[in-house]
mmCIF file of C-alpha atoms and ligand atoms in Angstrom:
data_model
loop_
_atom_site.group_PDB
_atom_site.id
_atom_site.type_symbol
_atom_site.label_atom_id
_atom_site.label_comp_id
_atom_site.label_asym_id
_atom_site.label_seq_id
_atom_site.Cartn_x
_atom_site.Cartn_y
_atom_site.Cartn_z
ATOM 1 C CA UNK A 244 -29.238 61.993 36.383
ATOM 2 C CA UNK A 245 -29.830 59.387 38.989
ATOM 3 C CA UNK A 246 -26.308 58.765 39.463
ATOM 4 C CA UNK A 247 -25.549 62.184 40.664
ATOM 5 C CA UNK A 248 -27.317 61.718 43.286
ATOM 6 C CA UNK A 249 -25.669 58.948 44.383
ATOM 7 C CA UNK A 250 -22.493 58.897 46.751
ATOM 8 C CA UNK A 251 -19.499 57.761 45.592
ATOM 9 C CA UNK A 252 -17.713 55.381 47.361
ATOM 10 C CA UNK A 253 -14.340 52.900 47.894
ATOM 11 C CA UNK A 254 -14.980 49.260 46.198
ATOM 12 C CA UNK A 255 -15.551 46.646 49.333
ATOM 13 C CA UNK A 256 -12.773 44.094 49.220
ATOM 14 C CA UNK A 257 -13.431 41.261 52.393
ATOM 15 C CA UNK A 258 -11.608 37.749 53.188
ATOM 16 C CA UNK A 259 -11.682 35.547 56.393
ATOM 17 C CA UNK A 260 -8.627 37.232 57.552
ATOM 18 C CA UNK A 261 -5.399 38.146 55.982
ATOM 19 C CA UNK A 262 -5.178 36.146 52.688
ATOM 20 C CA UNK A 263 -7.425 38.489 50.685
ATOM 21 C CA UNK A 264 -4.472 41.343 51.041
ATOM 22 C CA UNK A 265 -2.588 39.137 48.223
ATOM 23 C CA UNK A 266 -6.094 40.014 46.378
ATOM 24 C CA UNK A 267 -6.628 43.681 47.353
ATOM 25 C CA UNK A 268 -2.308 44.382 46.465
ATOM 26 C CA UNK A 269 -3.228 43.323 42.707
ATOM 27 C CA UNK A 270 -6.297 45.237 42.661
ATOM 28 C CA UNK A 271 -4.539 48.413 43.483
ATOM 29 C CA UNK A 272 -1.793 47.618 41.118
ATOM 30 C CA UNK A 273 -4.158 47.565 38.630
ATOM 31 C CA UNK A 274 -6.876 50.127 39.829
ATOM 32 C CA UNK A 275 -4.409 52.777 41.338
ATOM 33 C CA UNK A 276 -6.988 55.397 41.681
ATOM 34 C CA UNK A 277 -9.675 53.828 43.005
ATOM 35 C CA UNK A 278 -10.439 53.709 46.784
ATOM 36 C CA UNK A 279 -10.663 50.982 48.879
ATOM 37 C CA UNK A 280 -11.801 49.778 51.968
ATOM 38 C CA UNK A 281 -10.490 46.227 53.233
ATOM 39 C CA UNK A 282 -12.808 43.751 55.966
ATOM 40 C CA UNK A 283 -11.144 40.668 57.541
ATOM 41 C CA UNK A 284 -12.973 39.073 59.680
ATOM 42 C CA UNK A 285 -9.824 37.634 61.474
ATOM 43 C CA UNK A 286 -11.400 37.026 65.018
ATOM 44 C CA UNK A 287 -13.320 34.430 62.747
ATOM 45 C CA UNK A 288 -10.861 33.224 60.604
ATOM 46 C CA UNK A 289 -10.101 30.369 59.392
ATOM 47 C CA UNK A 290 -13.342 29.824 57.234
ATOM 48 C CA UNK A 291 -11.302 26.909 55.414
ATOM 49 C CA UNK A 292 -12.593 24.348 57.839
ATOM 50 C CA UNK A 293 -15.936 25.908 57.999
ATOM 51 C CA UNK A 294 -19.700 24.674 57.376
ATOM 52 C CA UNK A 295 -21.942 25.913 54.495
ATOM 53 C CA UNK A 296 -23.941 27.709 56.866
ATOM 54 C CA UNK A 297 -21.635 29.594 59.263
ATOM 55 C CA UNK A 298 -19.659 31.010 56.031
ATOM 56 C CA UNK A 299 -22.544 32.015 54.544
ATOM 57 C CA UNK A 300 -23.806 33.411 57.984
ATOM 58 C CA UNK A 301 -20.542 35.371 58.627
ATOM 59 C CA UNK A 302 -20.074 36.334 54.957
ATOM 60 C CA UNK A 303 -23.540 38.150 54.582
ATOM 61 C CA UNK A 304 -22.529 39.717 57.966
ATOM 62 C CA UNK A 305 -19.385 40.819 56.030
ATOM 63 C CA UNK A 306 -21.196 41.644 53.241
ATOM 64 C CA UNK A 307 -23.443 44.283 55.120
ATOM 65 C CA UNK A 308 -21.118 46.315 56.972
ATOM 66 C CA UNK A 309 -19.248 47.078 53.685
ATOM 67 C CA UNK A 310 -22.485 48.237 52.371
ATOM 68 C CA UNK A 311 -23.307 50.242 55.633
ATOM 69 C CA UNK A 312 -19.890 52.192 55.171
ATOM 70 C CA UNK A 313 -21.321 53.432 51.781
ATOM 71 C CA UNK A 314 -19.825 50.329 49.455
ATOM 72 C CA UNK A 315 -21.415 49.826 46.325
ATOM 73 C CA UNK A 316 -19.422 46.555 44.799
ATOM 74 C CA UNK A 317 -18.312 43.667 47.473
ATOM 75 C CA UNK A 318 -15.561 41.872 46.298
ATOM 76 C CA UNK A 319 -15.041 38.392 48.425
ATOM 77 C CA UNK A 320 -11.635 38.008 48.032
ATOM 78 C CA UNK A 321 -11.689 34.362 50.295
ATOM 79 C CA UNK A 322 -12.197 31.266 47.471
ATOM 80 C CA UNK A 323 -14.059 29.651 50.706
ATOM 81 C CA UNK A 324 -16.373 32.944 50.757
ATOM 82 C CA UNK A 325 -16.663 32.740 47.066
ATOM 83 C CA UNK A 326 -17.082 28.657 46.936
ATOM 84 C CA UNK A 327 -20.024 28.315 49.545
ATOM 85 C CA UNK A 328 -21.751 32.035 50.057
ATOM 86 C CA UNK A 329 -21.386 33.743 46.935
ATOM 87 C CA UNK A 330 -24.321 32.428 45.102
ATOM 88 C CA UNK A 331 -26.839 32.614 47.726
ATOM 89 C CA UNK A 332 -26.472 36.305 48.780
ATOM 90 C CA UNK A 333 -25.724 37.043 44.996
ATOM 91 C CA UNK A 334 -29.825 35.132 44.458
ATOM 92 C CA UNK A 335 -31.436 35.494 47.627
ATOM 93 C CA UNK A 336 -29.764 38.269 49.553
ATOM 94 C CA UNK A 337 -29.460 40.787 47.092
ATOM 95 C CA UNK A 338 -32.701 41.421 45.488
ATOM 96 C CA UNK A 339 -34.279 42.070 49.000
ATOM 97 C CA UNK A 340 -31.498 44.193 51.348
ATOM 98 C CA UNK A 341 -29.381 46.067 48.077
ATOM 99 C CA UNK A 342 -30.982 45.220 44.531
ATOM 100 C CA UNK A 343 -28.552 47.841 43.221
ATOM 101 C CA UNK A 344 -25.157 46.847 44.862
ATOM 102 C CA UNK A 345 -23.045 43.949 43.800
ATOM 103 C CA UNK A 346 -20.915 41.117 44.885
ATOM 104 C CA UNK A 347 -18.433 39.536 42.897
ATOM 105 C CA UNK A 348 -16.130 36.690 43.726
ATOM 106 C CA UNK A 349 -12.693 35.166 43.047
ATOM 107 C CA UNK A 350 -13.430 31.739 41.483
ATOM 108 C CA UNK A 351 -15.064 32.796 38.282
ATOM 109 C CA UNK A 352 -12.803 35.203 37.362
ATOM 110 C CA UNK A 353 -10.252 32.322 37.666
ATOM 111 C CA UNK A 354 -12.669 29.810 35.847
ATOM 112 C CA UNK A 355 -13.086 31.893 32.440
ATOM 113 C CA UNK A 356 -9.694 32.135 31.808
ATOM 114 C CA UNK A 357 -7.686 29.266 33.046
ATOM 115 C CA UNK A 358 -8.165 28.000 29.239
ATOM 116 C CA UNK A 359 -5.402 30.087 28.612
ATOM 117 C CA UNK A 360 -3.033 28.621 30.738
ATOM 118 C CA UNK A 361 -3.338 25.069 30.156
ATOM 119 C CA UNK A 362 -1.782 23.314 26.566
ATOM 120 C CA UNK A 363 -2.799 19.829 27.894
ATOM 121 C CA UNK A 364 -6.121 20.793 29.387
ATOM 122 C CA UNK A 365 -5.549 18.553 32.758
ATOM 123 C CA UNK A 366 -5.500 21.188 35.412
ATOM 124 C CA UNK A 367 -4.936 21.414 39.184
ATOM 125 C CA UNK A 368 -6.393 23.194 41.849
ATOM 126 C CA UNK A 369 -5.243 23.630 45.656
ATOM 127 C CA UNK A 370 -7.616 25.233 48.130
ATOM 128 C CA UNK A 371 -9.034 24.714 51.611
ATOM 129 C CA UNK A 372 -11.053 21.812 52.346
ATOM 130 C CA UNK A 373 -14.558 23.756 52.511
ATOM 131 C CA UNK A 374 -13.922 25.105 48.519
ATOM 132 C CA UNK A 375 -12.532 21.601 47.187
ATOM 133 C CA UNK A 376 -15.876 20.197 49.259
ATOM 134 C CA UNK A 377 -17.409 22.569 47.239
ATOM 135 C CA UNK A 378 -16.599 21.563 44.292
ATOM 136 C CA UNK A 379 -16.798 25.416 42.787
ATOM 137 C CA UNK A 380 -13.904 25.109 40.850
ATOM 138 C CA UNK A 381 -14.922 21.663 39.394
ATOM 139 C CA UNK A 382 -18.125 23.265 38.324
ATOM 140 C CA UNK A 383 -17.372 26.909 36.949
ATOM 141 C CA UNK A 384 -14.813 25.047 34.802
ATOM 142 C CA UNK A 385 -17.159 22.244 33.812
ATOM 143 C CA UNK A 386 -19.615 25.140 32.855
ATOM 144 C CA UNK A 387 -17.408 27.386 31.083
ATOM 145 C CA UNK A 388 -14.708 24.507 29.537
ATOM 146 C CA UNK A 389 -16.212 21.245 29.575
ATOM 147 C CA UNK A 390 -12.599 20.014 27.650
ATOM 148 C CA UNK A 391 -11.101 20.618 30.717
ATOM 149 C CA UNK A 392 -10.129 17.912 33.313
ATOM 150 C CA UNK A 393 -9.777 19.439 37.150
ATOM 151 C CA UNK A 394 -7.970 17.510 40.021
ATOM 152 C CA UNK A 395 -8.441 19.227 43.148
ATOM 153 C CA UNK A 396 -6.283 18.448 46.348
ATOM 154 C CA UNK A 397 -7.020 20.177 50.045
ATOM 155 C CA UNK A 398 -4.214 21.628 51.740
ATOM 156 C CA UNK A 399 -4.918 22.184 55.144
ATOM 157 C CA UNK A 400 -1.534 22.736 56.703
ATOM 158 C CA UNK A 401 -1.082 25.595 54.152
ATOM 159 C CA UNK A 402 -3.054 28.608 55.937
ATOM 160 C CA UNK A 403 -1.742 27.927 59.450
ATOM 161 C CA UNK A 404 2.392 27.705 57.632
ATOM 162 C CA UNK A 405 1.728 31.267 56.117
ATOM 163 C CA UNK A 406 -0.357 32.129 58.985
ATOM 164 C CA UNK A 407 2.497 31.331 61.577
ATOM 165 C CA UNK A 408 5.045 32.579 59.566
ATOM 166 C CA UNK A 409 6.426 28.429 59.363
ATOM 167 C CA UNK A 410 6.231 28.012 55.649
ATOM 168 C CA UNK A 411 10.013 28.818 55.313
ATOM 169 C CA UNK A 412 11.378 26.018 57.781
ATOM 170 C CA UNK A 413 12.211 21.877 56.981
ATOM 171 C CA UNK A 414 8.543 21.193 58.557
ATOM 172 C CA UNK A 415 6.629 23.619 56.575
ATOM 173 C CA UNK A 416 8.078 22.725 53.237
ATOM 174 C CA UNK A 417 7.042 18.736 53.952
ATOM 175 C CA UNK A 418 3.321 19.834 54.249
ATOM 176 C CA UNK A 419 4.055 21.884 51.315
ATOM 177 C CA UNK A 420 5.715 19.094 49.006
ATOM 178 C CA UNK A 421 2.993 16.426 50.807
ATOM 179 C CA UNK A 422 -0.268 18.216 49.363
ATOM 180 C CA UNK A 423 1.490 18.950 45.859
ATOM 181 C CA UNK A 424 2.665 15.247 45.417
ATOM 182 C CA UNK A 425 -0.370 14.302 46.126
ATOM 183 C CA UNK A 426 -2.372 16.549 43.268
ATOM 184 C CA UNK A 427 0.466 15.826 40.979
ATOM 185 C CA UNK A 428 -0.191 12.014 41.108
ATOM 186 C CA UNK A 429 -3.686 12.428 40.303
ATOM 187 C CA UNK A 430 -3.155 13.128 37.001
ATOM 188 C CA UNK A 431 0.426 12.757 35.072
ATOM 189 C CA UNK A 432 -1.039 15.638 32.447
ATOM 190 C CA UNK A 433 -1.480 18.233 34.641
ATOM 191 C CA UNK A 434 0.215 21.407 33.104
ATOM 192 C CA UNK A 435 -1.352 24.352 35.094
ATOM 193 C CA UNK A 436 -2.191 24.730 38.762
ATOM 194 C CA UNK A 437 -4.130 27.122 40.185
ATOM 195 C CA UNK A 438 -3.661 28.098 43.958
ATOM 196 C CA UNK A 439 -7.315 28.637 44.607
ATOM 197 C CA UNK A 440 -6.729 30.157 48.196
ATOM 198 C CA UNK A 441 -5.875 33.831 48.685
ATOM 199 C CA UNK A 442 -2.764 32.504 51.350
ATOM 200 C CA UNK A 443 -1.427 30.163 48.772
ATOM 201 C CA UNK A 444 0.601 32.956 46.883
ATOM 202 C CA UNK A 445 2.841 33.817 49.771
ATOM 203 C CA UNK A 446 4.203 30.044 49.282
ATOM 204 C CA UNK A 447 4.941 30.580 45.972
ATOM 205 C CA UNK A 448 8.840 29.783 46.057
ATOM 206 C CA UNK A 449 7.967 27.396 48.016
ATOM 207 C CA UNK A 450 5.729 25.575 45.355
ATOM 208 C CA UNK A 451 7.705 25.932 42.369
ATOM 209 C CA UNK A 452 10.350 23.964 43.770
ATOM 210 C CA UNK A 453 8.302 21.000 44.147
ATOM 211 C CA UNK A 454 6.604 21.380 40.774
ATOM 212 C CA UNK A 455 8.047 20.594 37.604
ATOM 213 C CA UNK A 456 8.846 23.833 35.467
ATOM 214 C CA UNK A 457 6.365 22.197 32.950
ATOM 215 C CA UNK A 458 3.838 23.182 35.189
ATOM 216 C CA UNK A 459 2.074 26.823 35.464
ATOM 217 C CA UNK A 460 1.639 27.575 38.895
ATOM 218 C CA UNK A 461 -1.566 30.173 39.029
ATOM 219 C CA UNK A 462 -2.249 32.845 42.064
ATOM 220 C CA UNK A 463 -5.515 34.535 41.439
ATOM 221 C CA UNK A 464 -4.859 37.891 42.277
ATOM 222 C CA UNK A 465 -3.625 39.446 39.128
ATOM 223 C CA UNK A 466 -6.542 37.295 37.453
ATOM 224 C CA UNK A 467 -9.346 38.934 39.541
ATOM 225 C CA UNK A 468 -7.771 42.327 39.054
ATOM 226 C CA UNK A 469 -8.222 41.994 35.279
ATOM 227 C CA UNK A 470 -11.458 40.746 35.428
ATOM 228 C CA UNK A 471 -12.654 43.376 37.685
ATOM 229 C CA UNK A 472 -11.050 46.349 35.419
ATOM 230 C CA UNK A 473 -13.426 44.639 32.662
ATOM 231 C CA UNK A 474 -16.322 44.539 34.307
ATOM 232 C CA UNK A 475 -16.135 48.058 35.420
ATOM 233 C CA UNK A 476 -15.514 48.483 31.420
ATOM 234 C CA UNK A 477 -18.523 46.931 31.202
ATOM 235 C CA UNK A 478 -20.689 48.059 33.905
ATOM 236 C CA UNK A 479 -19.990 52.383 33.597
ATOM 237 C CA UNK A 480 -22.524 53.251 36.133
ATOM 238 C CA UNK A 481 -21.238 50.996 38.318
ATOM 239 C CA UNK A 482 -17.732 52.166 37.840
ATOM 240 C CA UNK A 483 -19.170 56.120 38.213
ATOM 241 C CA UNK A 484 -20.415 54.508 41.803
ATOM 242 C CA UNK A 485 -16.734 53.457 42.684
ATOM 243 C CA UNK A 486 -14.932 56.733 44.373
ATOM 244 C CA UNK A 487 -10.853 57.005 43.253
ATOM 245 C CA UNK A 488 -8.485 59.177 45.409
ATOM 246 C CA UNK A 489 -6.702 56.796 45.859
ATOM 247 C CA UNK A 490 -7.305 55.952 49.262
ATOM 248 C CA UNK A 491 -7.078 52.452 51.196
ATOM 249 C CA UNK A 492 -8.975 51.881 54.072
ATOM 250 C CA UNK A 493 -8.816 48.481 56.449
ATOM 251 C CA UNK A 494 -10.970 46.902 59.255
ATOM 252 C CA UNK A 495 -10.335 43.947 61.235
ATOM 253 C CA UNK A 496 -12.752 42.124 63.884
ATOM 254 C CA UNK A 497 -9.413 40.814 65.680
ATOM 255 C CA UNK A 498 -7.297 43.642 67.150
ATOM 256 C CA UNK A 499 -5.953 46.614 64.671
ATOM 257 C CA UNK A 500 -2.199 46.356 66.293
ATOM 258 C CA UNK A 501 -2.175 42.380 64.895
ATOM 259 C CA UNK A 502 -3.499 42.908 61.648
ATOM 260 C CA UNK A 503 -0.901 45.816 60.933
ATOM 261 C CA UNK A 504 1.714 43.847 61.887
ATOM 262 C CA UNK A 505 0.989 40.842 59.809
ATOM 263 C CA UNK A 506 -0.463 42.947 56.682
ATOM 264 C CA UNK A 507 3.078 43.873 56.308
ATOM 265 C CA UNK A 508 3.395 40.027 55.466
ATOM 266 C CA UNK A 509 0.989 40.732 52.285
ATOM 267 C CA UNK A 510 1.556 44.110 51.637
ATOM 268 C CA UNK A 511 4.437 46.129 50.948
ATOM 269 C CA UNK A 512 3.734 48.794 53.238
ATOM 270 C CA UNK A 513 2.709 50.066 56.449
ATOM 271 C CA UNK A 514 -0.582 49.759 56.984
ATOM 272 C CA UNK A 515 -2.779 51.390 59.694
ATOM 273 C CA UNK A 516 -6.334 49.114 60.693
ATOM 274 C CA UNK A 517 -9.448 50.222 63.026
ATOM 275 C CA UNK A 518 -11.616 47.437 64.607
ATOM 276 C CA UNK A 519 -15.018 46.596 63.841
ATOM 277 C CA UNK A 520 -17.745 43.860 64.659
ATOM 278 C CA UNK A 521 -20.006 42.171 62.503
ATOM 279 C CA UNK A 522 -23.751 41.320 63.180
HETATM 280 N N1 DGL B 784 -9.291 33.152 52.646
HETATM 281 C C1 DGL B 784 -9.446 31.727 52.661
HETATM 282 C C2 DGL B 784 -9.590 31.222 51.224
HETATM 283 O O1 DGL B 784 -9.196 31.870 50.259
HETATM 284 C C3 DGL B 784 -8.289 31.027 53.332
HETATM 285 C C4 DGL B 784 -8.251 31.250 54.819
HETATM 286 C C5 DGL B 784 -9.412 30.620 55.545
HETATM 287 O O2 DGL B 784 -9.532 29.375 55.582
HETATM 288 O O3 DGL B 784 -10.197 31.386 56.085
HETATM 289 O O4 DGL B 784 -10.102 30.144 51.027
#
């Protein structure tokens, strides 16, 4: 009864900037009915080299707008979102401005089921410096797989490659090599990697050349999706909130010519992007 009278609308999907569109591509794949309405904050962006506060600060700015245009369920789709801002707006944010809408994130999703991709149970995981600060990964896993033994490296050349479009040249593919060398000698075992940033997937040719085929490489995208079509399974009156014409809806704080020129990096498509500001 109550749910009729409340609106319908697209599922919230926001990142720093770009990266998340390797995020929101899977979760249309996946969820091709449902609407949805993209935020990156890419006058802001990186967050990757970001403190605790200002991502949380920006994030719950995020987080707000996508409730103000109707959103129900926020999905950060940015691992530094999810690493350092996630839990406080999920505990303290929440309960007081929207005790009925939620906000999921990409590194748990990731966390529950990496079991399944590991025979040796020595794992890897590349991010930005603010989530392997963070230690998120390190701790979900701990939490969920205590068997499991996570070496983390930082790769902060990787954003700016995909960024600039440089990832494809001599110099990009020596920052590339340099940051998985440098995981891979951490721990001779490792049999799984997980590329715990949403730009990270657009390198992925680049990666599995340096990697040993022995090696599972991981993007997160087609994780998240899955895990998000389950908890909609699981959560029906939250899926009855989620509208699904199919329609796809994106905001940028930078300017909307940019952002549809580089989406067409992440997404297949042409895209078309209003601007909005955050406060
Ligand atoms: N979206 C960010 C992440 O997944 C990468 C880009 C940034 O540093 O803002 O961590």
């Amino acid at each position: 009864m109550q749910n009729k009278m409340i609106k319908k609308a697209p599922i919230g999907v926001f990142d720093s900037g770009y990266g998340g569109l390797t995020v929101l591509s899977e979760l249309r794949k996946a969820m091709p009915d449902n609407d949805f309405i993209y935020l990156g904050d890419n006058a802001r962006a990186p967050y990757g080299t970001r403190s605790f506060d200002v991502v949380y600060e920006y994030t719950l700015q995020a987080v707000k707008t996508l409730f103000d245009q109707g959103c129900h369920l926020v999905i950060l789709a940015c691992n530094t979102a999810s690493a350092k801002a996630l839990r406080t707006i999920q505990q303290n944010d929440l309960p007081k401005i929207a005790p009925e809408k939620r906000v999921l994130g990409v590194i748990r999703p990731c966390a529950e089921m990496i079991d399944e991709f590991s025979t040796t149970k020595h794992i890897g995981v590349l991010g930005t410096v603010g989530t392997v600060i963070s230690e998120s990964y390190v701790l979900e896993i701990e939490k969920l797989h205590p068997h499991i033994v996570v070496s983390q490296e930082a790769c902060p050349m990787w954003v700016p490659l995909v960024e600039d479009n440089e990832f494809n040249t001599p110099g990009g593919e020596f920052f590339i090599r340099q940051s998985l060398e440098s995981l891979l000698s951490k721990d001779s075992a490792l049999d799984a990697l997980i590329l715990g940033c949403t730009h990270y997937p657009i390198l992925i040719e680049q990666i599995r050349k340096f990697v040993p085929n022995t090696v599972r490489v991981i993007a997160q995208g087609e994780i998240v999706a899955k895990k998000l079509v389950d908890y909609l399974r699981r959560h029906p009156d939250m899926a009855d909130r989620c509208s699904k014409n199919g329609i796809k809806m994106y905001y940028t704080t930078e300017n909307p010519r940019s952002f549809e020129e580089k989406a067409s990096l992440f997404l297949d498509e042409k895209v078309v992007a209003e601007q909005i500001q955050l406060s």
